[in-house]
PDB file of N, CA and C and ligand atoms in Angstrom:
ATOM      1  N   UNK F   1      49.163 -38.237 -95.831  1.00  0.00           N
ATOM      2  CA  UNK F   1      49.430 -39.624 -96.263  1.00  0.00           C
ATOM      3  C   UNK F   1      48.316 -40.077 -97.191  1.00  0.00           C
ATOM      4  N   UNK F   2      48.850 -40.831 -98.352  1.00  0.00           N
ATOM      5  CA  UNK F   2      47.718 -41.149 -99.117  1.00  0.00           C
ATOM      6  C   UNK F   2      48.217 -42.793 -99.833  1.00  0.00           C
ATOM      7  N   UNK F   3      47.266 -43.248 -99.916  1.00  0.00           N
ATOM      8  CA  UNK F   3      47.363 -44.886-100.475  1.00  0.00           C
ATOM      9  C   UNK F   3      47.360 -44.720-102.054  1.00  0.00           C
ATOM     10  N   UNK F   4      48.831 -45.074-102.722  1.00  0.00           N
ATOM     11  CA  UNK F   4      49.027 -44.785-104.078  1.00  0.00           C
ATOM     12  C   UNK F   4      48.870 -46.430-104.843  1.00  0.00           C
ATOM     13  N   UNK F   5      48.083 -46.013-105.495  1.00  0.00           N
ATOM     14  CA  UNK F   5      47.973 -47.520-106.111  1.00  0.00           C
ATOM     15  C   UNK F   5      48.691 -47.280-107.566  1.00  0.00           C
ATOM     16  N   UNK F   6      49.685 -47.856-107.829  1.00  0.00           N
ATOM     17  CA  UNK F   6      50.108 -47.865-108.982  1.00  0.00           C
ATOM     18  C   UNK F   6      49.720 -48.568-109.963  1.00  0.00           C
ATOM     19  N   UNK F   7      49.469 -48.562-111.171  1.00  0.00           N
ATOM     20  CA  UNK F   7      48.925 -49.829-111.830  1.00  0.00           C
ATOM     21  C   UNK F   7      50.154 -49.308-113.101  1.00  0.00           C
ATOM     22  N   UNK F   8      50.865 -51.306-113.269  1.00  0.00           N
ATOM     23  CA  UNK F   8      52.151 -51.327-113.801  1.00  0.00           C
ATOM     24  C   UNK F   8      52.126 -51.428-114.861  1.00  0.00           C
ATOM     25  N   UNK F   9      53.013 -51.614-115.873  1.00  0.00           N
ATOM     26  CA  UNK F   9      52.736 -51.826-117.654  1.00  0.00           C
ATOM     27  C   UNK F   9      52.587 -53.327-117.592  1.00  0.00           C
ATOM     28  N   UNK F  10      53.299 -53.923-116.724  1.00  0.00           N
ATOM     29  CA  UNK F  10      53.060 -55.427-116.869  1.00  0.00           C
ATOM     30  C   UNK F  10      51.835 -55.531-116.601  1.00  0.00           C
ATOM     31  N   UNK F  11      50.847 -54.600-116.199  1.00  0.00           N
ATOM     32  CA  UNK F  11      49.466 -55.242-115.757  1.00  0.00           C
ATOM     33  C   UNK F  11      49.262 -55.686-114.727  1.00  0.00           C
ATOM     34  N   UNK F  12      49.944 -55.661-113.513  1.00  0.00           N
ATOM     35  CA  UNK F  12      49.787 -55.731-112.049  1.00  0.00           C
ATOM     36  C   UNK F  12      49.606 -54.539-111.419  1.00  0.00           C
ATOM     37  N   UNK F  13      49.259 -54.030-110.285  1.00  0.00           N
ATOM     38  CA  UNK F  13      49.613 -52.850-109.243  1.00  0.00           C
ATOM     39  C   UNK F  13      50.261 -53.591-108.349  1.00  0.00           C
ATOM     40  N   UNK F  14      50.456 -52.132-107.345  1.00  0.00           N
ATOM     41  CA  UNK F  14      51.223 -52.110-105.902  1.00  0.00           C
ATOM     42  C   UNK F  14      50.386 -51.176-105.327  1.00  0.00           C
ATOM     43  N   UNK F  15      50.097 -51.283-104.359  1.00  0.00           N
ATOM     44  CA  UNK F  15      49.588 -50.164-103.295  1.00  0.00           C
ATOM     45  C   UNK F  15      50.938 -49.471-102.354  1.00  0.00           C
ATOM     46  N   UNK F  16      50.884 -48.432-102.355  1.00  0.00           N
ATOM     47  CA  UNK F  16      51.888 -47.616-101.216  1.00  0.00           C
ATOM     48  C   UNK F  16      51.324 -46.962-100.663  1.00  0.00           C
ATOM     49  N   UNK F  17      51.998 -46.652 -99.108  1.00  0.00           N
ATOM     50  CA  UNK F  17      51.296 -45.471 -98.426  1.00  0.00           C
ATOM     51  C   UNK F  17      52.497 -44.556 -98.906  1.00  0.00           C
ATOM     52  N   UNK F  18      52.137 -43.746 -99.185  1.00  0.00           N
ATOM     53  CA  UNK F  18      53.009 -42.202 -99.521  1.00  0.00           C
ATOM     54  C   UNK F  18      52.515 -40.694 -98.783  1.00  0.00           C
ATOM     55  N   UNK F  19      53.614 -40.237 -97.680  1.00  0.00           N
ATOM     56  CA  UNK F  19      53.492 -39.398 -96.653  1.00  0.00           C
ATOM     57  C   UNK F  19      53.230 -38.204 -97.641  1.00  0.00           C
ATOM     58  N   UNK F  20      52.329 -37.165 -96.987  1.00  0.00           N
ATOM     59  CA  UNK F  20      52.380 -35.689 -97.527  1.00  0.00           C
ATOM     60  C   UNK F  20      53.549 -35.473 -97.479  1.00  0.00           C
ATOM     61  N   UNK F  21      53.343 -34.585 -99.159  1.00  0.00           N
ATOM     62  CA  UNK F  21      54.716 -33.842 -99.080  1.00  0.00           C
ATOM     63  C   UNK F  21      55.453 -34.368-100.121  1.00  0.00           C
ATOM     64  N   UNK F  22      55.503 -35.424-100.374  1.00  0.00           N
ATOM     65  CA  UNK F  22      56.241 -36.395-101.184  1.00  0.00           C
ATOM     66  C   UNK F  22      55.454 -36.821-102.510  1.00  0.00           C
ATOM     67  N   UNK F  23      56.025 -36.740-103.442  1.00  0.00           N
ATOM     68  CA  UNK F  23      55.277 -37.263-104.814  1.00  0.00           C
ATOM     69  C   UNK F  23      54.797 -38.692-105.245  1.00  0.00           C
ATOM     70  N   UNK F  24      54.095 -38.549-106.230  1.00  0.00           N
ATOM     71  CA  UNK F  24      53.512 -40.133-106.783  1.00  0.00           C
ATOM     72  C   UNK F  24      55.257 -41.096-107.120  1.00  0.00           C
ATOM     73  N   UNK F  25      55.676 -39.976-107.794  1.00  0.00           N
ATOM     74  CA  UNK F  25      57.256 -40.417-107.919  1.00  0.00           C
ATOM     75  C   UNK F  25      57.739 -41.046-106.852  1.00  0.00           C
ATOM     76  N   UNK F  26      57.827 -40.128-105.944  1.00  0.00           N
ATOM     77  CA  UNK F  26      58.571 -40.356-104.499  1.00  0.00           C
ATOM     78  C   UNK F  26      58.377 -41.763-104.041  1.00  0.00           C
ATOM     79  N   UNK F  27      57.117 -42.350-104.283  1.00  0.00           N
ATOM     80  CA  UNK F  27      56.629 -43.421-103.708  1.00  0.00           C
ATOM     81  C   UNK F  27      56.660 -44.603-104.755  1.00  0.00           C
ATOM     82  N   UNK F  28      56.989 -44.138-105.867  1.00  0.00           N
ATOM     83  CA  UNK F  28      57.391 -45.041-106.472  1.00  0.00           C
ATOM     84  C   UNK F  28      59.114 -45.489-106.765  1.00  0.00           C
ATOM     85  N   UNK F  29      59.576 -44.446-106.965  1.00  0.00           N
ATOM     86  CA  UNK F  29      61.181 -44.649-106.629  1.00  0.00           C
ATOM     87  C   UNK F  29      61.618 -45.376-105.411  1.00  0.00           C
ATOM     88  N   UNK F  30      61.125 -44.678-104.098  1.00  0.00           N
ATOM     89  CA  UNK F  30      61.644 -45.228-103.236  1.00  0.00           C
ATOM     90  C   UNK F  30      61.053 -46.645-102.623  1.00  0.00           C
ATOM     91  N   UNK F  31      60.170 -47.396-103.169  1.00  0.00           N
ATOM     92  CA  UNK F  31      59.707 -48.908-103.256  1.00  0.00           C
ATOM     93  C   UNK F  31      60.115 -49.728-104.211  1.00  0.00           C
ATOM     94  N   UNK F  32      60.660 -48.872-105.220  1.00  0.00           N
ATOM     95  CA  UNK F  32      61.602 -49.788-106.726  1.00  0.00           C
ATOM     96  C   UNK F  32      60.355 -50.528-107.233  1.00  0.00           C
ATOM     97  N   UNK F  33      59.862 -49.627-107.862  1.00  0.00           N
ATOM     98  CA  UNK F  33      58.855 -49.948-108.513  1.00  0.00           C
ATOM     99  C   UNK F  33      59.172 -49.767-110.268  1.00  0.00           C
ATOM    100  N   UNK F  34      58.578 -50.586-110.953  1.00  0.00           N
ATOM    101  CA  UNK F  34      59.131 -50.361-112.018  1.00  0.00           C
ATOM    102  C   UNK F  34      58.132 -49.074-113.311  1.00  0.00           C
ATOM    103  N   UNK F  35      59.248 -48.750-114.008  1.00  0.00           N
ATOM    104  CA  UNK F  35      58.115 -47.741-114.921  1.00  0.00           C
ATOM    105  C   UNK F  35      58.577 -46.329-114.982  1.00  0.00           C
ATOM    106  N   UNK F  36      58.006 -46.079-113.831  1.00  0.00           N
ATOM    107  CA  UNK F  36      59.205 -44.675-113.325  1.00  0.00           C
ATOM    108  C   UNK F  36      60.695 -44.638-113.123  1.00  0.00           C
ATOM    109  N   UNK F  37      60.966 -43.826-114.180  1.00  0.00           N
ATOM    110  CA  UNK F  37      62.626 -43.533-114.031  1.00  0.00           C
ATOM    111  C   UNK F  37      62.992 -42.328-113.270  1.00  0.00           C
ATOM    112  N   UNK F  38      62.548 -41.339-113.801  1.00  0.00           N
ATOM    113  CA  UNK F  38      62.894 -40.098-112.838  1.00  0.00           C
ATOM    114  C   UNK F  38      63.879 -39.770-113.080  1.00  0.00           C
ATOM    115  N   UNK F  39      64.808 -39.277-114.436  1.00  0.00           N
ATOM    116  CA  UNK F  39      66.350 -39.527-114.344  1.00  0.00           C
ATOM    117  C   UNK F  39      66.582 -37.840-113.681  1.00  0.00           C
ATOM    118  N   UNK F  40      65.439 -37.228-113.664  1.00  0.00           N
ATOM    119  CA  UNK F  40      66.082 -35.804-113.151  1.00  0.00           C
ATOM    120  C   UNK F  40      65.998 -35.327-111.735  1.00  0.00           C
ATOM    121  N   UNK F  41      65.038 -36.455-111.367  1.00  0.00           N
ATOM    122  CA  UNK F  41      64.768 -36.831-109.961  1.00  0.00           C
ATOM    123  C   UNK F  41      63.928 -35.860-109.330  1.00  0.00           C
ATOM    124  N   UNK F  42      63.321 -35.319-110.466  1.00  0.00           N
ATOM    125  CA  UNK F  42      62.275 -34.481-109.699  1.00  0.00           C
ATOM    126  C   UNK F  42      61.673 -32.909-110.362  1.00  0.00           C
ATOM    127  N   UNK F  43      62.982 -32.848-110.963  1.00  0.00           N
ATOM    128  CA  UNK F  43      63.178 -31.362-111.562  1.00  0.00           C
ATOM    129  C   UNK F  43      62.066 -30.746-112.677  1.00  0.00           C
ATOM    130  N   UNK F  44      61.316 -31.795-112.472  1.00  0.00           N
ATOM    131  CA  UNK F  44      60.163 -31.674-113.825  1.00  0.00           C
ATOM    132  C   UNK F  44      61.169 -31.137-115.481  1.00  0.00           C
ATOM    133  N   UNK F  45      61.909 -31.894-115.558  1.00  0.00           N
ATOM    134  CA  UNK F  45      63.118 -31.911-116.788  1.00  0.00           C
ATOM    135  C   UNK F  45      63.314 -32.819-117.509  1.00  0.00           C
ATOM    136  N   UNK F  46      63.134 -34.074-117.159  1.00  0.00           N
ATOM    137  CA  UNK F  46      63.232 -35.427-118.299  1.00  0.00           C
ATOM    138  C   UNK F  46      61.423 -35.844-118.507  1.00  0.00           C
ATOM    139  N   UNK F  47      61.238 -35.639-117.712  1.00  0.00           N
ATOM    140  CA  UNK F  47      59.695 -36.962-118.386  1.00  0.00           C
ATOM    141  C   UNK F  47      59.755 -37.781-118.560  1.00  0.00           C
ATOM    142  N   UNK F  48      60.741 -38.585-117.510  1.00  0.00           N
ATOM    143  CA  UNK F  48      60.604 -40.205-117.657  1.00  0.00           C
ATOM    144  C   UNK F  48      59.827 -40.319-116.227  1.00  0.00           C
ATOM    145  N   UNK F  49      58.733 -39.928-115.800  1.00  0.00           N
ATOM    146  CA  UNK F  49      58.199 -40.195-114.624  1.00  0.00           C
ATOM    147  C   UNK F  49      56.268 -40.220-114.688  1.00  0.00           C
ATOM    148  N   UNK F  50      56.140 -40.177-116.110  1.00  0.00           N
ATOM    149  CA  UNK F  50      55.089 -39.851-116.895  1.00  0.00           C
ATOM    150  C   UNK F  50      54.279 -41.365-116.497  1.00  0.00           C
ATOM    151  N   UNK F  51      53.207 -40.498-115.791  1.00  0.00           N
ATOM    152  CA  UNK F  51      51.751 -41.689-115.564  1.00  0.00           C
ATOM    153  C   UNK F  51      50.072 -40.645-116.124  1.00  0.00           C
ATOM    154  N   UNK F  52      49.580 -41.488-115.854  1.00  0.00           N
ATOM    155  CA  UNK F  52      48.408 -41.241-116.347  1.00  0.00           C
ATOM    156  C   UNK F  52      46.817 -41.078-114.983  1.00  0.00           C
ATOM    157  N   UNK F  53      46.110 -39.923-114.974  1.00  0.00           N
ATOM    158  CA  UNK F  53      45.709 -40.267-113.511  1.00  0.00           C
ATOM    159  C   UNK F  53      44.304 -39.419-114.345  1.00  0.00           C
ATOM    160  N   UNK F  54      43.744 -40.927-114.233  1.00  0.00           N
ATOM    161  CA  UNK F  54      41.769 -40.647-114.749  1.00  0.00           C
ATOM    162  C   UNK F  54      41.176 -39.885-113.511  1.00  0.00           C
ATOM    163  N   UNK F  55      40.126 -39.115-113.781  1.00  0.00           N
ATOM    164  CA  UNK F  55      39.011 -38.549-112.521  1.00  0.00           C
ATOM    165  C   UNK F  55      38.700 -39.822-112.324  1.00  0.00           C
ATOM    166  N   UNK F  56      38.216 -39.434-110.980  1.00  0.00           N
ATOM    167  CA  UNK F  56      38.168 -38.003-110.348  1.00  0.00           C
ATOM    168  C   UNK F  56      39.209 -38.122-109.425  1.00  0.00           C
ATOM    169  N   UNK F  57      40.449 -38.970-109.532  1.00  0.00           N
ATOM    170  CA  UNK F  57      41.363 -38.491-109.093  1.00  0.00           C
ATOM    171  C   UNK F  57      42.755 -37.386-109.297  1.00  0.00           C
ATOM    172  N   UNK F  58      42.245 -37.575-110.549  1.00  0.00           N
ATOM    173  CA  UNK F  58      43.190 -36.196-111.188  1.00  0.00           C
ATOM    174  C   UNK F  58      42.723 -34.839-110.252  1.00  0.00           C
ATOM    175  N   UNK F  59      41.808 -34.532-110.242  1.00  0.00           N
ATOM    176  CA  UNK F  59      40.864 -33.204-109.414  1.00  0.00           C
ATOM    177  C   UNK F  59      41.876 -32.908-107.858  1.00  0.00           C
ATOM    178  N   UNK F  60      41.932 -34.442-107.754  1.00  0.00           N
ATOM    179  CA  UNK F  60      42.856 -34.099-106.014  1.00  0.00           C
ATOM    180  C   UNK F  60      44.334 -33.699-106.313  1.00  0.00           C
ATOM    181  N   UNK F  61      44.917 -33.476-107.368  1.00  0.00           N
ATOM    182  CA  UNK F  61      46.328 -32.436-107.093  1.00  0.00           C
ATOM    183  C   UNK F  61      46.327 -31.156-108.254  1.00  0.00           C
ATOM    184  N   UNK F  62      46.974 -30.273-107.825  1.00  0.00           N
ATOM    185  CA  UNK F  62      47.000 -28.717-108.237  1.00  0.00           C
ATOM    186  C   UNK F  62      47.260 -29.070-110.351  1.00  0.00           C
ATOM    187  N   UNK F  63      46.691 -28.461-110.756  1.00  0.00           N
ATOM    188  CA  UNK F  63      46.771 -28.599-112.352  1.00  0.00           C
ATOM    189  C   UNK F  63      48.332 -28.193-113.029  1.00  0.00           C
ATOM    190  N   UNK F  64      48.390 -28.650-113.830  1.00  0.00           N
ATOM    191  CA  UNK F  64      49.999 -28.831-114.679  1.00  0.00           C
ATOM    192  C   UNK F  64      50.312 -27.709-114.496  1.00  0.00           C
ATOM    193  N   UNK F  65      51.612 -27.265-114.750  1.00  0.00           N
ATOM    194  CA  UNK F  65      52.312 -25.887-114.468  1.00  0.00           C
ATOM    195  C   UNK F  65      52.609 -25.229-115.978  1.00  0.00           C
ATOM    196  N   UNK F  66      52.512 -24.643-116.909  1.00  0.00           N
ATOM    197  CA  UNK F  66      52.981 -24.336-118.119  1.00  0.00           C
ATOM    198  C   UNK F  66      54.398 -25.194-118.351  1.00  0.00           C
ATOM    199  N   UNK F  67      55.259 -25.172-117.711  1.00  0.00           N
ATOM    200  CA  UNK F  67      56.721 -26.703-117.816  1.00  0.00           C
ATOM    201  C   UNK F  67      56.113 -27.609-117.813  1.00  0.00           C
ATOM    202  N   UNK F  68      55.257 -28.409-116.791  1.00  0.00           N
ATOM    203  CA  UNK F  68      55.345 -29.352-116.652  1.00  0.00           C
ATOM    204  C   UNK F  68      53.867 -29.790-118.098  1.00  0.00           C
ATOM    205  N   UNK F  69      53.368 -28.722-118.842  1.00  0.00           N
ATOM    206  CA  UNK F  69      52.278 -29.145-119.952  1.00  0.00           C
ATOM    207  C   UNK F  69      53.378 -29.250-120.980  1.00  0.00           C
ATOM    208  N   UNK F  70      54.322 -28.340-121.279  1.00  0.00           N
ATOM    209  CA  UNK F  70      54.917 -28.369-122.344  1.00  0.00           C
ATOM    210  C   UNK F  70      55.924 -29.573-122.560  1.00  0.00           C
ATOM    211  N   UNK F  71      56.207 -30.205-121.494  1.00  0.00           N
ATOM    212  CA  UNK F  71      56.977 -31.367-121.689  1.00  0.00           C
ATOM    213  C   UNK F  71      56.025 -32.452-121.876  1.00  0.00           C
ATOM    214  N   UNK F  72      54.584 -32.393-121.262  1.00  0.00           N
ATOM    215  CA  UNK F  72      54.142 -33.805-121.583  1.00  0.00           C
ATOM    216  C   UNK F  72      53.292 -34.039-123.180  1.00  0.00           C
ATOM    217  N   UNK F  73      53.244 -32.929-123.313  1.00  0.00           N
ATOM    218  CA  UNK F  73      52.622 -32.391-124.816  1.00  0.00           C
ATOM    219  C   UNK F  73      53.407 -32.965-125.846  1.00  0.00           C
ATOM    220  N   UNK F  74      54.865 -33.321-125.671  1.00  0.00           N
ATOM    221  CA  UNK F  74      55.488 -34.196-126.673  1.00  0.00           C
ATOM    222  C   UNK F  74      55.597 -35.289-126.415  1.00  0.00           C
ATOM    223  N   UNK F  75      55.006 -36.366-125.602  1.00  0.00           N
ATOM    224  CA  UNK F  75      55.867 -37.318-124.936  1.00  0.00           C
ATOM    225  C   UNK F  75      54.736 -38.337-125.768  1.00  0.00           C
ATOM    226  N   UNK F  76      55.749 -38.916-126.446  1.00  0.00           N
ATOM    227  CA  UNK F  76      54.630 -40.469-127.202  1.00  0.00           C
ATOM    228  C   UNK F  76      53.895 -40.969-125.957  1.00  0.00           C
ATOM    229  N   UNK F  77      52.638 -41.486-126.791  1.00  0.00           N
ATOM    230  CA  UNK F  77      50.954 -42.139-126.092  1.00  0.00           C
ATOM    231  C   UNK F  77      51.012 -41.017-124.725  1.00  0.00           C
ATOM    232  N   UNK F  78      50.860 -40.098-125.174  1.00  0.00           N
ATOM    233  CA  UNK F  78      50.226 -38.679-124.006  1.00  0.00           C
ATOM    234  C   UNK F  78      49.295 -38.703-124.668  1.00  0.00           C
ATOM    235  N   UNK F  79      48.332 -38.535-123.439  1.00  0.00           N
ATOM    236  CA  UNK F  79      46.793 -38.656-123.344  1.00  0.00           C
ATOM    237  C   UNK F  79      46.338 -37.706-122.658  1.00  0.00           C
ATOM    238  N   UNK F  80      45.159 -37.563-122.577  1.00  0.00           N
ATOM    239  CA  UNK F  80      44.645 -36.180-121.896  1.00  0.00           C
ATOM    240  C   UNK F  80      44.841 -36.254-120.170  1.00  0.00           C
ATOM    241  N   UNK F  81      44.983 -37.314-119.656  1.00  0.00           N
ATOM    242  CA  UNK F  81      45.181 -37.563-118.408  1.00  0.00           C
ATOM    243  C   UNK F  81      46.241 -37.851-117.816  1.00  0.00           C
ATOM    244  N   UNK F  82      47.765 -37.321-118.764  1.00  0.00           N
ATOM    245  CA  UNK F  82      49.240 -37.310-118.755  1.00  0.00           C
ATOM    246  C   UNK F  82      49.317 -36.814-117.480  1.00  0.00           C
ATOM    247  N   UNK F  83      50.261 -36.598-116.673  1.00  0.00           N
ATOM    248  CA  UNK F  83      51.009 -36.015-115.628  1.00  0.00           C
ATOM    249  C   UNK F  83      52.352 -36.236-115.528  1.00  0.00           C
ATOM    250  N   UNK F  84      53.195 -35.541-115.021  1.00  0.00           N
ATOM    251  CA  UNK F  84      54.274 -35.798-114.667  1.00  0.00           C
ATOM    252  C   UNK F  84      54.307 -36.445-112.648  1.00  0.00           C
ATOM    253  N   UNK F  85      54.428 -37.445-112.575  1.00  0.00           N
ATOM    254  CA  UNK F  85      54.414 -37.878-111.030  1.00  0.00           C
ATOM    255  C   UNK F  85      55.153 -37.212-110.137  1.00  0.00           C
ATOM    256  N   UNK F  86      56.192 -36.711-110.560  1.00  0.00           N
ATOM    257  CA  UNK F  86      57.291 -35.768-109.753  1.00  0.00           C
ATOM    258  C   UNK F  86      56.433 -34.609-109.310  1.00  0.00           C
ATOM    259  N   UNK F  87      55.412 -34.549-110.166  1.00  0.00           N
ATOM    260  CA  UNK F  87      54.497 -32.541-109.858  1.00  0.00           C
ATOM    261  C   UNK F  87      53.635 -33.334-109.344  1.00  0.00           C
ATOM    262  N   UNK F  88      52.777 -34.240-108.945  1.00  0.00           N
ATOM    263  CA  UNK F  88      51.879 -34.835-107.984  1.00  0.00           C
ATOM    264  C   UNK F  88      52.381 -35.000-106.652  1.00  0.00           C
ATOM    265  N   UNK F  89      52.025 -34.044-105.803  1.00  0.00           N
ATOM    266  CA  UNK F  89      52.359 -33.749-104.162  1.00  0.00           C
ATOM    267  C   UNK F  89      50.907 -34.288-104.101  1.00  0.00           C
ATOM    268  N   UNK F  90      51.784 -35.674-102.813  1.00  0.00           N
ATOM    269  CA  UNK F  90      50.392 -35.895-102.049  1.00  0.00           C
ATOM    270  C   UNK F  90      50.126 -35.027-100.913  1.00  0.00           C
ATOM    271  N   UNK F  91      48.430 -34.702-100.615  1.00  0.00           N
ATOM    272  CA  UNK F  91      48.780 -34.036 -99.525  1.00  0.00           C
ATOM    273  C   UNK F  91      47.392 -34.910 -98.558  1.00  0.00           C
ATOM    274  N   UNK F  92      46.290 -35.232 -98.871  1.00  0.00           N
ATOM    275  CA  UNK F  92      45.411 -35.384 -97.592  1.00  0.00           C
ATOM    276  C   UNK F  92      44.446 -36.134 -98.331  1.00  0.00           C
ATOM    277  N   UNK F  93      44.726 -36.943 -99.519  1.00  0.00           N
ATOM    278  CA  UNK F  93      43.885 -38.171-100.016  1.00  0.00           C
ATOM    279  C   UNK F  93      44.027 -39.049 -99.567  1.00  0.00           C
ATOM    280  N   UNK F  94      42.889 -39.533 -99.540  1.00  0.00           N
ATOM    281  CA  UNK F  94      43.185 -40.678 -99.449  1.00  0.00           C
ATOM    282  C   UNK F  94      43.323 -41.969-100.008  1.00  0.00           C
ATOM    283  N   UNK F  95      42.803 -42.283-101.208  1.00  0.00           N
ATOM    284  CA  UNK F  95      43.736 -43.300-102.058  1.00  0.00           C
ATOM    285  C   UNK F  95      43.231 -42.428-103.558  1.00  0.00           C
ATOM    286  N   UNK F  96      44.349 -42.880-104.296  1.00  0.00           N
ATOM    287  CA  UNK F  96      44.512 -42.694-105.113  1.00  0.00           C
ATOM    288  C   UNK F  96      45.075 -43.457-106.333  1.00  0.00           C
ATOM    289  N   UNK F  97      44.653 -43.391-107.587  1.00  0.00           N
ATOM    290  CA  UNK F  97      45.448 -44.539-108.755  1.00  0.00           C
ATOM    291  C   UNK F  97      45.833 -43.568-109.911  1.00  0.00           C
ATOM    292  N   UNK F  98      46.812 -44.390-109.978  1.00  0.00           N
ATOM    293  CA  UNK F  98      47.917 -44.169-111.325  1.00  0.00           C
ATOM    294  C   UNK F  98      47.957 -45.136-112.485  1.00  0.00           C
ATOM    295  N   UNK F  99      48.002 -44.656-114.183  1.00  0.00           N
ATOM    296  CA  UNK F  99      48.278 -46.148-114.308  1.00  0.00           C
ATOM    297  C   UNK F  99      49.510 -45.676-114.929  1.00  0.00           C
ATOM    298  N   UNK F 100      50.892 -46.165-114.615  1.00  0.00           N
ATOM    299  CA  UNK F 100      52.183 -45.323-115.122  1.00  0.00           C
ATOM    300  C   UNK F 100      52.725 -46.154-116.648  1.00  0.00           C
ATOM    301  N   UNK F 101      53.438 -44.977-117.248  1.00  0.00           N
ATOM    302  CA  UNK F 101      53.664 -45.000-118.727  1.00  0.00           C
ATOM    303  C   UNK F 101      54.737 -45.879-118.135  1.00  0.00           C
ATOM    304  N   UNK F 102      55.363 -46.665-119.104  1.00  0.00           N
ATOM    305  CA  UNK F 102      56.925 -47.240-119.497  1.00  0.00           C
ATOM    306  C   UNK F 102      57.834 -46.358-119.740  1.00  0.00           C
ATOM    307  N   UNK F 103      58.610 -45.861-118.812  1.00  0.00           N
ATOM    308  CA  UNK F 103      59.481 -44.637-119.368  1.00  0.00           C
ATOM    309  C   UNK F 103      60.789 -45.565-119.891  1.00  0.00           C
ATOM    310  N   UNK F 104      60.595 -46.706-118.964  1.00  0.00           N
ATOM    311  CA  UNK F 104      61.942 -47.042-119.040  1.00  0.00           C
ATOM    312  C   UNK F 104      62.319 -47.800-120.775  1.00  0.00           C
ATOM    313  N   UNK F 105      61.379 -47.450-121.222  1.00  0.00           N
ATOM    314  CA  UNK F 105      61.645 -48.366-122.442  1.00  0.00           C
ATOM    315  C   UNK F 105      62.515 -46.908-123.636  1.00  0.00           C
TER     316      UNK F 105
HETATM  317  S1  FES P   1      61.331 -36.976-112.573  1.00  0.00           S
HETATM  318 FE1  FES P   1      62.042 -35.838-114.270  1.00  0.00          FE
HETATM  319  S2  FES P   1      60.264 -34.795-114.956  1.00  0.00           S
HETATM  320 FE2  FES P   1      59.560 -35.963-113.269  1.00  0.00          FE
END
């Protein structure tokens, strides 16, 4: 379980607890949070789930997968601290921040 702090495009956060096992996504979809779309729901295939995660919390989940670099490598305002949230498995942090892209736009 880990405390996901989202920080929104409107410029607010949310804090979630999000169980191991389950993604930054996960915890944002299933609180209806806005930002994250997820239209593939996971499949690391659309990149509408694209946040941004500065150290030293980036360090606490496993590094991009060759898919999941090559999709964020095109995705307008990708930054060096891109991720896809769907490939962020929480597993035994304890808090953690996001600040998530606008997919939905
Ligand atoms: S939800 Fe589609 S790539 Fe993450």
């Amino acid at each position: 379980m880990a405390r996901v702090v989202y920080h929104l495009p409107d410029g607010t956060e949310q804090a979630v607890d999000v169980p191991a096992g389950q993604s930054v996504m996960d915890g944002s979809v299933r609180n209806n949070l806005p930002g994250i779309v997820a239209e593939c729901g996971g499949s690391c295939s659309c990149a509408t789930c694209h946040v941004f995660v500065e150290d030293p919390g980036a360090g606490q989940f496993d590094p991009p997968s060759d898919e999941e670099a090559e999709l964020v490598e095109f995705l307008e305002g990708a930054r060096p601290s891109s991720r896809l949230s769907c490939q962020l498995i929480i597993s035994d942090q304890d808090e953690v921040h996001v600040e998530v892209a606008d997919s939905s736009l």
